[in-house]
Amino acid sequence: AMEGGPGARIREGDCAVLKRDEVFKAVSVLRRRKIIFEKQWFYLDNAIGHIYGTTFEVTSGGNLQPKQEVEETTTDTKEAGTDNRNIVDDGKSQKLTHDDIKALKDKGIKGQEIVQQLIENSTTFRDKTEFAQDKYIKKKKKKYEAVITIVKPSTRILSTMYYAREPGKINHMRYDTLAQMLTLGNIHAGNKMIVMETCAGLVLGAVMERMGGYGSIIQMYPGGGPVRAATSCFGFPKPFFDNLHEFPLSKVQSLLSGTFSTETLPADPEESALVEEESNGLSEEKQISLQETEEEPATEAPMEINPTEEQDTMDMNAEDGEFKENKEKENKENVREKQIKQWERRKKLKEAAALLREKNADGLIVASKFHPTPLLLSLLEFVAPSRPFVVYCQYKEPLLECYTKLRERGGVINLKLSETWLRNYQVLPDRSHPKLTMSGGGGYLLSGITVVLEKGRPDSSTSEALKVEEPASKRCKLQDLPC
Amino acid sequence: MSFVEYGDTIKDGDTAIVFLGHESMFPVKVQHGTVTQTKYGVIRHSTDLIGKKYGSKVTCSKGGWVFILHPTPELWTMNLPHRTQILYSTDISIITMMLELKPGSIVCESGTGSGSLSHALIRTVAPTGHLYTVEFHQQRAEKAREEFREHGVEHLVTVTNQDVCKNGFGVSNIADAVFLDIPSPWEAIGHAKSALKAEGGRICSFSPCIEQVQRTCLAMEEYGFTEINTLEILLRVYNVRTVSLQIPDLGKAAEDNSSTGFDSSNPSHQGSPCANLQEGTVQFKSGVPLREVVGHTGYLTFATKS
């Protein structure tokens, strides 16, 4: 069921994204918590209860106030020049000083009025062309009429935010590249997906959003545990996490060779999560709550623990004087708790292993800092035939090698190495053109489809490779549009 | 199988994709008793397809073989019969993400065209969402309905045969997103706004010409849309090739022992572990761009109704 679409209201505890023009920042919605965003300080208290997408102004007290729809006061005198041949930029055309402007701000004068004052006190304004005036007004408005919109997190918002603010955390994966991955991978409700990513959980979150809580996901992770900082920002309802599993990469080889056991568990994920936790503008509270979603609470007593023993512990009350005895019991409880947690973790690990062993996943997504080849060659074993897979890499060269190794392995068709080129535009009457800056690169993708892998046939892979690779002379004649 | 749910084995009535080799494939309607001709020979549906696992290799009568693939909207886009110019997966991907589509979303689309985007939208909003698609050409609308039925997704889509600029989408205040790919999108912005939920939603307009984009942006502004943003996206594909470059013959240094010039026998000068001696080749792997690529499909303009 659709939860919290555009009609959703801002609630305390939510992860919300603040937006001002093209700048985004993710924050936890908490009362009496000072937020700094775009050189402004404010509290989010007044925003609680409003619909996501509402635009606010920051009052002098640091509170948010919904922006009223104001009639744009158009400058009556449409006095303007024709070009800038006589305009000299000597830095002296604005008669208001820094102090003057500060005084206006301190008086509580609204941004719109300040902009009006700046226009009136500019000696060169009326000589500017209409376009230059327009640009000037837009620039001043951006600076002095600071409005903030609170938007609901989504793949679109978060992938744009991460690419702009912390691209290193997501291996410089541009948002349109992520969009391609989700579509090429045919991510949809009901899939059984394998996801391996080191993108702060952004890719996992995007996959979860497109699956809508249906189906299942097995997240492969390096080291002690998966990082899901970005995932928690999506604000998925709890049931979404019921079918989210994780499995350590360090156990993949043993699983493939049949020697898998749960005797040696990877390092405590709680500790690893603390160490690897990133704060992308998230307040501490969110980090702690992330831990909570990671740790599965032990809801049922494991079979090994003697139920009567537990009963005794509970019957103990404070009236029983012996402090030492209580301390001993406390220690026993801690040990028991640890045992329960370990038992839970082993159980989950076995479940995840069982899911992988079925070798019938509906797709594979890889987006990590690691070399993709070993990941693909091993994880593809868990994917059913006739299913798509997509690998992201910041660099092209590792994917060249990956492609070659996949050809040698066989069992894959329709291999495609690609990148997308993205350009934003300014569209204004008589002033339309591509924007001045653009991203130099957004990463590369290698995608393909699995087929039944025929082992033991000495010449099958080479003949497949020959068949699948178009000879050079024919390539030029292809009329199909490559997409 | 269906376009919105994976199945393991090929069944009678399925639409399957026959893969013959590099960028050579076609869709086939699986039916008991029928045969399909390929350049490798005949495929008999009853014996070669039905009951086989998707992804299997099928040997045809002449001895050559093909793979049978499970349909996906992406494969469908590459193989569907064109009634109009279609949208390809590159544009479809960014549209899906920027419109924030997911299971349960309600989407409005016009024009339906050949149903390329439609199939992708249906896949994304399934199982609880819905697509309302409007097509003003009667035959195309009917063909689309037929295809959705054949592909088992008719419960997720409603095709309406009317002019969206005059009569809108046939629904109001329910859509999370609206998509326009029509000659005069600015004439449909008002209808788009009323189709969208009162609390807000996203809109996207696709136009090949910048003049269309300009008019559409103006209309969006007039109707109170915010966050208006225009972009274009292009796909660059690379062919993985092993390339050999010849090392030129630069002649020999002087005959005596004093070696002032380039010492060709020293491997460190060659700069590559695969290098042979001076008269040889250097091999390397490269991602080679295609000779001709798509340079433009259309401009995508997104906006928010709040």
Short mmCIF file of C-alpha atoms in Angstrom, two decimals, chain B residues 96-267:
data_model
loop_
_atom_site.label_atom_id
_atom_site.label_comp_id
_atom_site.label_asym_id
_atom_site.label_seq_id
_atom_site.Cartn_x
_atom_site.Cartn_y
_atom_site.Cartn_z
CA THR B 96 11.03 6.77 -13.86
CA MET B 97 13.40 8.05 -11.21
CA MET B 98 12.63 11.75 -11.58
CA LEU B 99 8.89 11.12 -11.39
CA GLU B 100 9.55 9.12 -8.19
CA LEU B 101 7.58 6.14 -9.46
CA LYS B 102 7.31 2.98 -7.40
CA PRO B 103 4.85 0.19 -6.58
CA GLY B 104 1.46 1.74 -5.91
CA SER B 105 2.02 4.93 -7.90
CA ILE B 106 -0.78 6.26 -10.09
CA VAL B 107 0.55 7.59 -13.39
CA CYS B 108 -1.04 9.38 -16.32
CA GLU B 109 0.58 9.23 -19.75
CA SER B 110 -0.12 10.68 -23.17
CA GLY B 111 0.38 9.67 -25.95
CA THR B 112 0.52 5.94 -25.64
CA GLY B 113 2.20 5.60 -29.01
CA SER B 114 3.73 2.15 -29.41
CA GLY B 115 3.56 1.37 -25.69
CA SER B 116 7.30 1.35 -25.03
CA LEU B 117 7.19 3.64 -21.99
CA SER B 118 3.80 2.24 -21.00
CA HIS B 119 5.20 -1.23 -20.39
CA ALA B 120 8.00 0.18 -18.27
CA LEU B 121 5.62 2.31 -16.22
CA ILE B 122 3.28 -0.64 -15.64
CA ARG B 123 6.20 -2.76 -14.44
CA THR B 124 7.26 -0.09 -11.97
CA VAL B 125 3.86 0.65 -10.43
CA ALA B 126 2.76 -3.00 -10.15
CA PRO B 127 1.11 -4.67 -8.29
CA THR B 128 -0.88 -1.95 -6.57
CA GLY B 129 -0.53 1.07 -8.87
CA HIS B 130 -2.20 2.00 -12.13
CA LEU B 131 -1.42 3.60 -15.48
CA TYR B 132 -3.97 5.82 -17.21
CA THR B 133 -2.78 6.23 -20.76
CA VAL B 134 -4.40 8.42 -23.38
CA GLU B 135 -3.98 8.02 -27.14
CA PHE B 136 -5.85 10.08 -29.72
CA HIS B 137 -5.29 7.63 -32.60
CA GLN B 138 -8.02 5.01 -32.50
CA GLN B 139 -6.09 2.07 -34.03
CA ARG B 140 -3.05 2.71 -31.86
CA ALA B 141 -5.21 2.85 -28.77
CA GLU B 142 -6.82 -0.46 -29.69
CA LYS B 143 -3.48 -2.09 -30.53
CA ALA B 144 -2.13 -0.98 -27.17
CA ARG B 145 -5.12 -2.49 -25.35
CA GLU B 146 -4.57 -5.73 -27.23
CA GLU B 147 -0.88 -5.87 -26.31
CA PHE B 148 -1.51 -5.16 -22.63
CA ARG B 149 -4.03 -8.03 -22.63
CA GLU B 150 -1.61 -10.40 -24.31
CA HIS B 151 1.09 -9.48 -21.84
CA GLY B 152 -1.11 -10.09 -18.82
CA VAL B 153 -1.09 -6.53 -17.51
CA GLU B 154 -4.53 -5.26 -18.49
CA HIS B 155 -5.60 -4.99 -14.84
CA LEU B 156 -2.90 -2.39 -14.27
CA VAL B 157 -3.71 -0.05 -17.16
CA THR B 158 -6.61 1.90 -18.66
CA VAL B 159 -6.33 3.06 -22.27
CA THR B 160 -8.52 6.00 -23.22
CA ASN B 161 -8.99 7.09 -26.81
CA GLN B 162 -9.30 10.87 -26.74
CA ASP B 163 -7.32 14.09 -27.20
CA VAL B 164 -5.60 14.90 -23.92
CA CYS B 165 -5.32 18.59 -24.86
CA LYS B 166 -9.10 18.88 -25.18
CA ASN B 167 -10.39 16.30 -22.72
CA GLY B 168 -7.59 15.54 -20.31
CA PHE B 169 -6.76 12.12 -18.89
CA GLY B 170 -10.22 11.10 -17.80
CA VAL B 171 -9.32 11.23 -14.11
CA SER B 172 -8.78 14.00 -11.61
CA ASN B 173 -6.89 14.54 -8.38
CA ILE B 174 -5.50 11.03 -8.19
CA ALA B 175 -2.19 10.93 -10.03
CA ASP B 176 1.23 10.93 -8.41
CA ALA B 177 2.80 11.69 -11.77
CA VAL B 178 1.97 12.78 -15.29
CA PHE B 179 4.00 12.21 -18.44
CA LEU B 180 3.53 14.03 -21.73
CA ASP B 181 5.01 13.08 -25.08
CA ILE B 182 2.79 15.00 -27.50
CA PRO B 183 3.34 17.71 -30.13
CA SER B 184 1.83 20.56 -28.04
CA PRO B 185 2.34 19.71 -24.40
CA TRP B 186 1.69 23.29 -23.24
CA GLU B 187 -1.95 22.72 -24.18
CA ALA B 188 -2.21 19.83 -21.76
CA ILE B 189 -0.52 21.36 -18.71
CA GLY B 190 -3.82 22.50 -17.24
CA HIS B 191 -5.30 19.02 -17.62
CA ALA B 192 -2.15 17.53 -16.15
CA LYS B 193 -2.49 19.73 -13.11
CA SER B 194 -6.06 18.65 -12.49
CA ALA B 195 -5.18 14.98 -12.93
CA LEU B 196 -2.51 15.27 -10.26
CA LYS B 197 -3.35 14.85 -6.59
CA ALA B 198 -4.30 18.00 -4.71
CA GLU B 199 -1.38 17.57 -2.32
CA GLY B 200 1.02 17.52 -5.23
CA GLY B 201 2.92 15.35 -7.68
CA ARG B 202 5.46 15.33 -10.44
CA ILE B 203 5.19 16.09 -14.12
CA CYS B 204 7.43 15.38 -17.08
CA SER B 205 7.23 16.56 -20.66
CA PHE B 206 9.32 15.15 -23.49
CA SER B 207 9.87 17.27 -26.61
CA PRO B 208 12.39 17.01 -29.43
CA CYS B 209 12.44 20.76 -30.14
CA ILE B 210 13.63 23.53 -27.86
CA GLU B 211 10.79 25.80 -28.98
CA GLN B 212 8.31 23.28 -27.63
CA VAL B 213 10.26 23.18 -24.39
CA GLN B 214 10.16 26.94 -24.04
CA ARG B 215 6.40 27.07 -24.44
CA THR B 216 5.93 24.19 -22.05
CA CYS B 217 8.11 25.76 -19.34
CA LEU B 218 6.14 28.97 -19.62
CA ALA B 219 2.87 27.09 -19.27
CA MET B 220 4.19 25.18 -16.27
CA GLU B 221 5.13 28.42 -14.60
CA GLU B 222 1.75 29.95 -15.35
CA TYR B 223 -0.02 26.99 -13.79
CA GLY B 224 2.06 27.26 -10.63
CA PHE B 225 4.44 24.35 -11.08
CA THR B 226 7.75 24.69 -9.25
CA GLU B 227 11.22 23.16 -9.49
CA ILE B 228 11.02 23.35 -13.31
CA ASN B 229 14.11 21.68 -14.70
CA THR B 230 15.07 20.68 -18.25
CA LEU B 231 17.73 18.13 -19.10
CA GLU B 232 18.81 15.71 -21.75
CA ILE B 233 20.42 12.32 -21.38
CA LEU B 234 22.39 10.33 -23.93
CA LEU B 235 23.80 6.85 -23.91
CA ARG B 236 27.43 6.19 -24.78
CA VAL B 237 28.15 2.54 -25.50
CA TYR B 238 31.63 1.10 -25.68
CA ASN B 239 32.71 -1.99 -27.56
CA VAL B 240 35.33 -4.01 -25.73
CA ARG B 241 38.09 -4.77 -28.17
CA THR B 242 41.62 -6.02 -27.99
CA VAL B 243 43.67 -3.63 -30.02
CA SER B 244 47.12 -4.21 -31.50
CA LEU B 245 49.21 -1.26 -32.46
CA GLN B 246 52.34 -1.65 -34.45
CA ILE B 247 55.58 -0.26 -33.19
CA PRO B 248 57.17 1.91 -35.88
CA ASP B 249 60.61 1.20 -37.21
CA LEU B 250 62.78 4.10 -36.08
CA GLY B 251 65.92 2.55 -37.38
CA LYS B 252 68.95 1.57 -35.36
CA ALA B 253 71.23 3.69 -33.23
CA ALA B 254 74.88 4.10 -34.29
CA GLU B 255 76.80 0.85 -34.95
CA ASP B 256 79.31 1.43 -32.11
CA ASN B 257 78.68 0.60 -28.44
CA SER B 258 77.97 4.10 -27.15
CA SER B 259 74.22 4.08 -26.88
CA THR B 260 72.99 7.64 -26.74
CA GLY B 261 69.67 6.94 -28.30
CA PHE B 262 66.73 4.72 -27.60
CA ASP B 263 67.77 1.27 -26.46
CA SER B 264 65.13 -0.97 -27.93
CA SER B 265 66.25 -4.17 -26.29
CA ASN B 266 65.62 -2.79 -22.81
CA PRO B 267 62.07 -3.77 -21.96
#
